[in-house]
mmCIF file of C-alpha atoms in Angstrom:
data_model
loop_
_atom_site.group_PDB
_atom_site.id
_atom_site.type_symbol
_atom_site.label_atom_id
_atom_site.label_comp_id
_atom_site.label_asym_id
_atom_site.label_seq_id
_atom_site.Cartn_x
_atom_site.Cartn_y
_atom_site.Cartn_z
ATOM 1 C CA MET A 1 -122.956 143.442 165.142
ATOM 2 C CA LYS A 2 -123.405 147.013 166.836
ATOM 3 C CA SER A 3 -123.018 148.769 163.584
ATOM 4 C CA THR A 4 -125.483 146.487 161.917
ATOM 5 C CA ASN A 5 -128.064 147.204 164.668
ATOM 6 C CA ARG A 6 -127.337 150.902 164.321
ATOM 7 C CA LEU A 7 -127.889 150.539 160.390
ATOM 8 C CA PHE A 8 -131.197 148.688 160.957
ATOM 9 C CA GLY A 9 -132.167 151.472 163.460
ATOM 10 C CA ILE A 10 -131.770 154.073 160.748
ATOM 11 C CA LEU A 11 -133.050 152.095 157.809
ATOM 12 C CA VAL A 12 -136.219 150.650 159.428
ATOM 13 C CA PRO A 13 -137.949 154.005 160.184
ATOM 14 C CA ILE A 14 -137.045 155.510 156.816
ATOM 15 C CA ILE A 15 -138.335 152.355 154.830
ATOM 16 C CA SER A 16 -141.427 152.487 157.070
ATOM 17 C CA VAL A 17 -142.090 155.938 156.186
ATOM 18 C CA LEU A 18 -141.602 155.326 152.475
ATOM 19 C CA LEU A 19 -143.935 152.356 152.573
ATOM 20 C CA GLY A 20 -146.592 154.381 154.406
ATOM 21 C CA LEU A 21 -146.497 157.050 151.796
ATOM 22 C CA ILE A 22 -146.612 154.377 149.037
ATOM 23 C CA VAL A 23 -149.609 152.703 150.608
ATOM 24 C CA GLY A 24 -151.240 156.152 150.969
ATOM 25 C CA ALA A 25 -150.619 156.734 147.263
ATOM 26 C CA ILE A 26 -152.174 153.296 146.314
ATOM 27 C CA ILE A 27 -155.245 154.206 148.478
ATOM 28 C CA MET A 28 -155.671 157.438 146.774
ATOM 29 C CA LEU A 29 -155.542 155.821 143.352
ATOM 30 C CA ILE A 30 -157.965 153.135 144.310
ATOM 31 C CA SER A 31 -160.448 155.823 145.622
ATOM 32 C CA GLY A 32 -160.103 157.888 142.369
ATOM 33 C CA HIS A 33 -157.772 160.619 143.691
ATOM 34 C CA ASN A 34 -154.457 161.817 142.172
ATOM 35 C CA PRO A 35 -151.764 160.985 144.619
ATOM 36 C CA ILE A 36 -149.388 163.687 143.195
ATOM 37 C CA GLU A 37 -152.013 166.344 143.712
ATOM 38 C CA GLY A 38 -152.763 164.926 147.106
ATOM 39 C CA TYR A 39 -149.279 165.040 148.364
ATOM 40 C CA LYS A 40 -148.690 168.369 146.802
ATOM 41 C CA ALA A 41 -151.637 169.685 148.750
ATOM 42 C CA LEU A 42 -150.368 168.151 151.973
ATOM 43 C CA TRP A 43 -146.785 169.753 151.263
ATOM 44 C CA ASP A 44 -148.561 173.141 150.696
ATOM 45 C CA GLY A 45 -150.580 172.693 153.972
ATOM 46 C CA ALA A 46 -147.342 172.423 155.945
ATOM 47 C CA PHE A 47 -144.793 174.595 153.987
ATOM 48 C CA TYR A 48 -146.685 176.782 151.571
ATOM 49 C CA ASP A 49 -145.656 180.158 153.328
ATOM 50 C CA ALA A 50 -144.348 181.622 156.474
ATOM 51 C CA PHE A 51 -147.736 181.224 158.153
ATOM 52 C CA THR A 52 -148.218 177.463 157.562
ATOM 53 C CA LEU A 53 -144.455 176.994 158.358
ATOM 54 C CA GLY A 54 -145.107 178.660 161.744
ATOM 55 C CA GLU A 55 -148.157 176.575 162.339
ATOM 56 C CA THR A 56 -146.265 173.382 161.529
ATOM 57 C CA ILE A 57 -143.545 174.165 163.966
ATOM 58 C CA ARG A 58 -146.183 174.932 166.514
ATOM 59 C CA ARG A 59 -147.803 171.571 165.947
ATOM 60 C CA ILE A 60 -144.334 169.850 166.116
ATOM 61 C CA THR A 61 -143.466 171.265 169.593
ATOM 62 C CA PRO A 62 -145.788 169.225 171.969
ATOM 63 C CA LEU A 63 -145.205 166.194 169.773
ATOM 64 C CA ILE A 64 -141.440 166.170 170.499
ATOM 65 C CA LEU A 65 -142.278 166.398 174.243
ATOM 66 C CA THR A 66 -144.828 163.749 174.412
ATOM 67 C CA GLY A 67 -142.651 161.562 172.257
ATOM 68 C CA LEU A 68 -139.852 162.081 174.805
ATOM 69 C CA ALA A 69 -142.200 161.244 177.657
ATOM 70 C CA VAL A 70 -143.029 157.783 176.069
ATOM 71 C CA ALA A 71 -139.468 157.183 174.816
ATOM 72 C CA PHE A 72 -137.848 157.895 178.228
ATOM 73 C CA ALA A 73 -140.193 155.324 179.935
ATOM 74 C CA PHE A 74 -139.570 152.779 177.047
ATOM 75 C CA ARG A 75 -135.765 153.221 177.532
ATOM 76 C CA THR A 76 -136.215 152.161 181.191
ATOM 77 C CA GLY A 77 -138.573 149.266 180.496
ATOM 78 C CA LEU A 78 -141.840 150.958 181.140
ATOM 79 C CA PHE A 79 -144.749 151.744 178.887
ATOM 80 C CA ASN A 80 -146.139 155.194 179.640
ATOM 81 C CA ILE A 81 -149.561 155.123 178.214
ATOM 82 C CA GLY A 82 -150.478 158.058 180.524
ATOM 83 C CA ALA A 83 -148.771 160.817 178.622
ATOM 84 C CA GLU A 84 -152.233 162.131 177.613
ATOM 85 C CA GLY A 85 -153.276 162.645 181.218
ATOM 86 C CA GLN A 86 -149.875 164.058 182.095
ATOM 87 C CA VAL A 87 -150.355 166.605 179.275
ATOM 88 C CA ILE A 88 -153.835 167.623 180.570
ATOM 89 C CA VAL A 89 -152.559 168.263 184.207
ATOM 90 C CA GLY A 90 -149.444 170.062 182.941
ATOM 91 C CA TRP A 91 -151.590 172.320 180.736
ATOM 92 C CA LEU A 92 -153.921 172.964 183.699
ATOM 93 C CA ALA A 93 -151.217 173.743 186.124
ATOM 94 C CA ALA A 94 -149.171 176.019 183.889
ATOM 95 C CA VAL A 95 -152.284 178.147 182.950
ATOM 96 C CA TRP A 96 -153.260 178.127 186.684
ATOM 97 C CA VAL A 97 -149.962 179.772 187.588
ATOM 98 C CA GLY A 98 -150.181 181.994 184.544
ATOM 99 C CA LEU A 99 -153.577 183.268 185.816
ATOM 100 C CA THR A 100 -152.991 183.650 189.461
ATOM 101 C CA VAL A 101 -149.384 184.737 189.994
ATOM 102 C CA ASP A 102 -148.411 188.312 189.757
ATOM 103 C CA ALA A 103 -144.554 188.566 188.861
ATOM 104 C CA PRO A 104 -142.303 189.781 186.275
ATOM 105 C CA MET A 105 -141.657 187.675 183.347
ATOM 106 C CA ILE A 106 -138.203 186.546 184.419
ATOM 107 C CA ILE A 107 -139.975 184.811 187.335
ATOM 108 C CA HIS A 108 -143.436 184.240 186.155
ATOM 109 C CA LEU A 109 -142.776 182.486 182.852
ATOM 110 C CA PRO A 110 -140.176 179.875 184.232
ATOM 111 C CA LEU A 111 -142.487 179.254 187.210
ATOM 112 C CA ALA A 112 -145.528 178.498 184.957
ATOM 113 C CA VAL A 113 -143.337 176.195 182.855
ATOM 114 C CA LEU A 114 -141.990 174.543 185.878
ATOM 115 C CA ALA A 115 -145.482 174.074 187.287
ATOM 116 C CA GLY A 116 -146.539 172.163 184.084
ATOM 117 C CA ALA A 117 -143.513 169.944 184.410
ATOM 118 C CA ILE A 118 -144.092 169.234 188.197
ATOM 119 C CA ALA A 119 -147.689 168.475 187.595
ATOM 120 C CA GLY A 120 -146.958 166.062 184.934
ATOM 121 C CA GLY A 121 -144.155 164.495 187.019
ATOM 122 C CA LEU A 122 -146.602 164.059 189.942
ATOM 123 C CA TRP A 123 -149.109 162.367 187.698
ATOM 124 C CA GLY A 124 -146.235 160.022 186.648
ATOM 125 C CA PHE A 125 -145.186 159.403 190.183
ATOM 126 C CA ILE A 126 -148.553 157.685 191.136
ATOM 127 C CA PRO A 127 -148.352 154.779 188.565
ATOM 128 C CA GLY A 128 -144.525 154.663 189.154
ATOM 129 C CA LEU A 129 -145.122 154.119 193.061
ATOM 130 C CA LEU A 130 -147.724 151.592 192.381
ATOM 131 C CA LYS A 131 -145.556 149.632 189.979
ATOM 132 C CA ALA A 132 -142.482 149.843 192.202
ATOM 133 C CA LYS A 133 -144.096 148.947 195.474
ATOM 134 C CA ILE A 134 -147.053 146.569 194.729
ATOM 135 C CA GLY A 135 -146.436 145.483 191.152
ATOM 136 C CA VAL A 136 -149.487 147.094 189.578
ATOM 137 C CA HIS A 137 -148.828 147.204 185.866
ATOM 138 C CA GLU A 138 -148.206 150.776 184.755
ATOM 139 C CA VAL A 139 -150.343 150.405 181.552
ATOM 140 C CA ILE A 140 -153.467 149.805 183.507
ATOM 141 C CA VAL A 141 -152.926 152.671 186.063
ATOM 142 C CA THR A 142 -151.811 155.192 183.400
ATOM 143 C CA ILE A 143 -154.920 154.513 181.237
ATOM 144 C CA MET A 144 -157.196 155.045 184.132
ATOM 145 C CA MET A 145 -155.355 158.191 185.275
ATOM 146 C CA ASN A 146 -155.924 159.742 181.812
ATOM 147 C CA TYR A 147 -159.577 159.827 182.439
ATOM 148 C CA ILE A 148 -159.138 161.098 185.952
ATOM 149 C CA ALA A 149 -157.047 163.865 184.582
ATOM 150 C CA MET A 150 -159.539 164.870 182.020
ATOM 151 C CA PHE A 151 -162.451 165.028 184.397
ATOM 152 C CA VAL A 152 -160.692 166.553 187.365
ATOM 153 C CA SER A 153 -159.417 169.343 185.037
ATOM 154 C CA ASN A 154 -162.739 169.937 183.587
ATOM 155 C CA GLU A 155 -164.188 170.448 187.080
ATOM 156 C CA ILE A 156 -161.349 172.753 188.321
ATOM 157 C CA VAL A 157 -161.969 174.812 185.073
ATOM 158 C CA ARG A 158 -165.575 175.175 185.857
ATOM 159 C CA SER A 159 -165.578 175.524 189.685
ATOM 160 C CA VAL A 160 -162.166 177.119 190.521
ATOM 161 C CA LEU A 161 -160.508 179.032 187.641
ATOM 162 C CA THR A 162 -163.926 180.214 186.131
ATOM 163 C CA ASP A 163 -167.457 181.001 187.281
ATOM 164 C CA HIS A 164 -169.187 177.742 185.603
ATOM 165 C CA ASP A 165 -167.675 178.862 182.252
ATOM 166 C CA THR A 166 -166.020 176.524 179.712
ATOM 167 C CA SER A 167 -162.669 178.315 179.291
ATOM 168 C CA THR A 168 -160.594 180.428 181.417
ATOM 169 C CA GLU A 169 -159.422 184.061 180.565
ATOM 170 C CA GLN A 170 -156.058 184.498 178.819
ATOM 171 C CA ILE A 171 -152.931 184.201 180.889
ATOM 172 C CA ALA A 172 -150.804 187.193 181.804
ATOM 173 C CA THR A 173 -148.571 188.221 179.088
ATOM 174 C CA THR A 174 -145.618 187.694 181.694
ATOM 175 C CA ALA A 175 -146.324 183.999 181.438
ATOM 176 C CA SER A 176 -146.811 183.748 177.798
ATOM 177 C CA LEU A 177 -144.480 181.882 175.353
ATOM 178 C CA ALA A 178 -145.929 183.771 172.500
ATOM 179 C CA SER A 179 -143.767 186.302 170.659
ATOM 180 C CA GLU A 180 -144.780 189.292 168.700
ATOM 181 C CA TRP A 181 -141.613 188.904 166.839
ATOM 182 C CA LEU A 182 -142.227 185.264 165.781
ATOM 183 C CA LYS A 183 -145.867 186.324 164.934
ATOM 184 C CA SER A 184 -144.546 189.231 162.690
ATOM 185 C CA ILE A 185 -142.195 186.958 160.650
ATOM 186 C CA THR A 186 -144.833 184.150 160.266
ATOM 187 C CA PHE A 187 -147.884 186.305 159.257
ATOM 188 C CA TYR A 188 -149.316 185.870 162.809
ATOM 189 C CA SER A 189 -149.121 182.118 163.182
ATOM 190 C CA ARG A 190 -149.280 180.585 166.674
ATOM 191 C CA MET A 191 -145.614 179.655 166.643
ATOM 192 C CA HIS A 192 -143.998 180.406 169.934
ATOM 193 C CA TYR A 193 -140.735 179.964 171.872
ATOM 194 C CA GLY A 194 -141.771 176.437 173.056
ATOM 195 C CA ILE A 195 -139.892 174.830 170.209
ATOM 196 C CA LEU A 196 -136.640 175.889 171.998
ATOM 197 C CA ILE A 197 -137.820 174.354 175.121
ATOM 198 C CA ALA A 198 -138.812 171.021 173.315
ATOM 199 C CA LEU A 199 -135.418 170.766 171.660
ATOM 200 C CA PHE A 200 -133.572 171.562 174.870
ATOM 201 C CA ALA A 201 -135.665 168.706 176.566
ATOM 202 C CA ALA A 202 -134.490 166.244 173.798
ATOM 203 C CA ALA A 203 -130.837 167.238 174.537
ATOM 204 C CA ILE A 204 -131.550 166.808 178.358
ATOM 205 C CA MET A 205 -132.907 163.310 177.789
ATOM 206 C CA TRP A 206 -129.941 162.321 175.702
ATOM 207 C CA PHE A 207 -127.651 163.764 178.450
ATOM 208 C CA ILE A 208 -129.454 161.830 181.269
ATOM 209 C CA ILE A 209 -129.607 158.579 179.287
ATOM 210 C CA GLN A 210 -126.155 158.555 177.761
ATOM 211 C CA ARG A 211 -123.816 160.612 180.187
ATOM 212 C CA THR A 212 -125.152 160.090 183.834
ATOM 213 C CA THR A 213 -125.038 157.322 186.262
ATOM 214 C CA VAL A 214 -128.702 157.773 186.963
ATOM 215 C CA GLY A 215 -129.415 157.177 183.190
ATOM 216 C CA TYR A 216 -127.218 154.063 183.348
ATOM 217 C CA GLU A 217 -129.069 152.604 186.276
ATOM 218 C CA LEU A 218 -132.351 153.462 184.707
ATOM 219 C CA LYS A 219 -131.486 151.569 181.477
ATOM 220 C CA ALA A 220 -130.091 148.743 183.605
ATOM 221 C CA VAL A 221 -133.289 148.314 185.438
ATOM 222 C CA GLY A 222 -135.206 148.410 181.998
ATOM 223 C CA PHE A 223 -133.027 145.530 180.641
ATOM 224 C CA ASN A 224 -133.130 143.299 183.624
ATOM 225 C CA ARG A 225 -134.552 144.344 187.076
ATOM 226 C CA HIS A 226 -133.350 141.132 188.747
ATOM 227 C CA ALA A 227 -129.716 141.640 187.737
ATOM 228 C CA SER A 228 -129.906 145.377 188.613
ATOM 229 C CA LYS A 229 -131.156 144.446 192.108
ATOM 230 C CA TYR A 230 -128.432 141.960 192.431
ATOM 231 C CA ALA A 231 -125.878 144.622 191.437
ATOM 232 C CA GLY A 232 -126.985 146.786 194.355
ATOM 233 C CA MET A 233 -129.319 149.232 192.434
ATOM 234 C CA ASN A 234 -132.506 150.527 193.914
ATOM 235 C CA VAL A 235 -135.094 149.080 191.451
ATOM 236 C CA SER A 236 -138.084 150.715 193.096
ATOM 237 C CA LYS A 237 -136.428 154.231 193.223
ATOM 238 C CA ASN A 238 -135.449 153.975 189.533
ATOM 239 C CA ILE A 239 -138.911 152.912 188.368
ATOM 240 C CA ILE A 240 -140.565 155.836 190.280
ATOM 241 C CA LEU A 241 -137.903 158.235 188.914
ATOM 242 C CA SER A 242 -138.373 156.969 185.400
ATOM 243 C CA MET A 243 -142.116 157.691 185.392
ATOM 244 C CA VAL A 244 -141.646 161.086 187.170
ATOM 245 C CA ILE A 245 -139.194 162.240 184.537
ATOM 246 C CA ALA A 246 -141.467 160.850 181.657
ATOM 247 C CA GLY A 247 -144.357 162.577 183.201
ATOM 248 C CA ALA A 248 -142.563 165.803 183.502
ATOM 249 C CA PHE A 249 -141.827 165.791 179.631
ATOM 250 C CA ALA A 250 -145.479 165.273 178.966
ATOM 251 C CA GLY A 251 -146.475 167.914 181.401
ATOM 252 C CA LEU A 252 -144.072 170.402 179.660
ATOM 253 C CA ALA A 253 -146.123 169.543 176.367
ATOM 254 C CA GLY A 254 -149.246 170.589 178.114
ATOM 255 C CA ALA A 255 -147.587 173.765 179.287
ATOM 256 C CA MET A 256 -146.586 174.497 175.745
ATOM 257 C CA GLU A 257 -150.202 174.465 174.548
ATOM 258 C CA GLY A 258 -151.364 176.330 177.609
ATOM 259 C CA LEU A 259 -148.754 179.105 177.669
ATOM 260 C CA GLY A 260 -147.817 179.207 174.013
ATOM 261 C CA THR A 261 -150.560 178.088 171.537
ATOM 262 C CA TYR A 262 -153.756 178.984 173.282
ATOM 263 C CA GLY A 263 -153.038 181.033 176.330
ATOM 264 C CA ASN A 264 -155.686 179.332 178.386
ATOM 265 C CA VAL A 265 -157.362 176.123 179.467
ATOM 266 C CA SER A 266 -160.866 174.938 178.431
ATOM 267 C CA VAL A 267 -163.300 172.236 179.469
ATOM 268 C CA ILE A 268 -162.609 169.347 177.102
ATOM 269 C CA SER A 269 -165.135 166.738 175.842
ATOM 270 C CA GLY A 270 -162.343 164.272 174.731
ATOM 271 C CA PHE A 271 -158.646 163.902 174.814
ATOM 272 C CA THR A 272 -156.226 165.934 173.118
ATOM 273 C CA ASN A 273 -154.530 162.917 171.596
ATOM 274 C CA LEU A 274 -151.088 164.570 172.003
ATOM 275 C CA GLY A 275 -150.178 161.851 174.487
ATOM 276 C CA PHE A 276 -151.300 158.863 172.278
ATOM 277 C CA ASP A 277 -149.537 160.520 169.305
ATOM 278 C CA GLY A 278 -146.446 160.630 171.458
ATOM 279 C CA ILE A 279 -146.496 156.779 171.455
ATOM 280 C CA ALA A 280 -146.332 156.796 167.645
ATOM 281 C CA VAL A 281 -143.490 159.441 167.666
ATOM 282 C CA ALA A 282 -141.515 157.430 170.119
ATOM 283 C CA LEU A 283 -141.975 154.187 168.209
ATOM 284 C CA LEU A 284 -140.899 155.786 164.868
ATOM 285 C CA GLY A 285 -137.945 157.582 166.715
ATOM 286 C CA ALA A 286 -136.746 154.360 167.996
ATOM 287 C CA ASN A 287 -136.873 155.860 171.557
ATOM 288 C CA ASN A 288 -133.796 157.882 170.912
ATOM 289 C CA PRO A 289 -134.163 161.595 171.528
ATOM 290 C CA PHE A 290 -132.902 162.971 168.363
ATOM 291 C CA GLY A 291 -134.908 160.115 166.542
ATOM 292 C CA VAL A 292 -138.021 161.464 168.391
ATOM 293 C CA VAL A 293 -137.352 165.047 167.066
ATOM 294 C CA LEU A 294 -137.211 163.719 163.530
ATOM 295 C CA ALA A 295 -140.449 161.701 164.106
ATOM 296 C CA ALA A 296 -142.265 164.637 165.616
ATOM 297 C CA ILE A 297 -141.266 166.740 162.583
ATOM 298 C CA LEU A 298 -142.750 164.066 160.260
ATOM 299 C CA PHE A 299 -145.982 163.623 162.224
ATOM 300 C CA GLY A 300 -146.389 167.407 162.740
ATOM 301 C CA VAL A 301 -146.008 168.028 158.935
ATOM 302 C CA LEU A 302 -148.474 165.250 158.232
ATOM 303 C CA LYS A 303 -151.073 166.510 160.768
ATOM 304 C CA GLU A 304 -150.625 170.184 159.653
ATOM 305 C CA GLY A 305 -150.641 169.465 155.985
ATOM 306 C CA ALA A 306 -153.677 167.304 156.165
ATOM 307 C CA GLY A 307 -155.924 170.327 156.515
ATOM 308 C CA GLU A 308 -155.111 171.369 152.941
ATOM 309 C CA MET A 309 -155.689 167.786 151.352
ATOM 310 C CA PRO A 310 -159.491 168.478 150.831
ATOM 311 C CA SER A 311 -158.565 171.058 148.286
ATOM 312 C CA ALA A 312 -157.344 168.300 146.158
ATOM 313 C CA GLY A 313 -160.449 166.203 146.864
ATOM 314 C CA VAL A 314 -158.554 163.887 149.219
ATOM 315 C CA PRO A 315 -160.187 163.409 152.743
ATOM 316 C CA THR A 316 -157.926 164.289 155.669
ATOM 317 C CA GLU A 317 -158.539 160.845 157.322
ATOM 318 C CA LEU A 318 -155.973 159.606 154.751
ATOM 319 C CA VAL A 319 -153.176 161.178 156.811
ATOM 320 C CA ASP A 320 -154.269 159.050 159.715
ATOM 321 C CA ILE A 321 -154.248 155.951 157.565
ATOM 322 C CA ILE A 322 -150.585 156.788 156.468
ATOM 323 C CA MET A 323 -149.480 157.406 159.948
ATOM 324 C CA ALA A 324 -151.128 154.106 161.097
ATOM 325 C CA VAL A 325 -149.330 152.134 158.316
ATOM 326 C CA ILE A 326 -145.980 153.740 159.277
ATOM 327 C CA ILE A 327 -146.429 152.647 162.769
ATOM 328 C CA PHE A 328 -147.518 149.271 161.554
ATOM 329 C CA PHE A 329 -144.277 148.853 159.637
ATOM 330 C CA VAL A 330 -142.291 150.062 162.441
ATOM 331 C CA ALA A 331 -143.917 147.620 164.803
ATOM 332 C CA SER A 332 -143.271 144.927 162.225
ATOM 333 C CA SER A 333 -139.733 145.873 161.802
ATOM 334 C CA TYR A 334 -138.548 142.328 162.019
ATOM 335 C CA ILE A 335 -140.078 141.765 158.584
ATOM 336 C CA ILE A 336 -137.966 144.681 157.224
ATOM 337 C CA ARG A 337 -134.724 143.514 158.987
ATOM 338 C CA TRP A 338 -135.477 139.924 157.393
ATOM 339 C CA ALA A 339 -135.681 141.506 153.958
ATOM 340 C CA LEU A 340 -132.572 143.730 154.471
ATOM 341 C CA LEU A 341 -130.612 140.772 155.674
ATOM 342 C CA ARG A 342 -131.680 138.459 152.872
ATOM 343 C CA PHE A 343 -130.892 141.303 150.316
ATOM 344 C CA LYS A 344 -127.410 141.668 151.936
ATOM 345 C CA LYS A 345 -126.662 137.913 151.723
ATOM 346 C CA GLU A 346 -127.695 137.823 148.121
ATOM 347 C CA GLY A 347 -125.480 140.828 147.498
ATOM 348 C CA ASN A 348 -122.608 138.883 148.993
#
């Protein structure tokens, strides 16, 4: 039974991706476009040369971390819709430290990264506390806190970090994740060392969930809070801890953008969508840290490659349709499981 579930866990995302690409091809045909040319343009947009490859990796980096933020909460029975707000406050905190602290890189850079993680963790602490102590549903609180994060961040940028300007100055080089070496080998793309932090974070999530007592308790609370409480586990503490860790992952995603990709923080008129994309990444990755990495790679490729699709006459919005269809099939995985089981029975 366990091996069958593991097989389904591998096949369902793969089949969902294939079905999404097929539906995308059908839509291209119906709308009068050549799907082969469309997908070739998408591939070129992501992998054509060293520059596009560097930009693709740059786009994948925060998606891994927001995917981990949502997946970690999922694994413990919580739905972290607030990854978007956690990204924003993590971005703000990391850049704030990058601008105001004067220290050598060996201190400044880790401090700025840590500030982003702590800010995201604190933003996750609030809904975790409300959920644990008075039973307020985390979805409602985290959705509202996304807006609070955006508007508070905008006000701090305008009134504290700048003199009523729309973006801050560039952070100190001692707090930057950017690398002249990486730029030189990728034709000056915005790829940075954050990809290593993202991959390390995935390994950390796997270790916590699979190899620690804390991870066991978090999963147990997610499966059945009443049984966990009966077994002597502190349910409230584990709910809060889960949201704090999830928020820290999302805060790191913001730090990667602030310290690596852009080097500053700006007033934003809308959400970055990194947190919301993290929900899709977590679903496709089956809430497994290594699955999240693979899903982030796929979505990063689709999003980066989409910019080249207009050269083949295909609108970039088609990529959003493909991603939506993939998530639809993942969410409707019971249909795919039914088809696989039926096919297996007929084969026997």
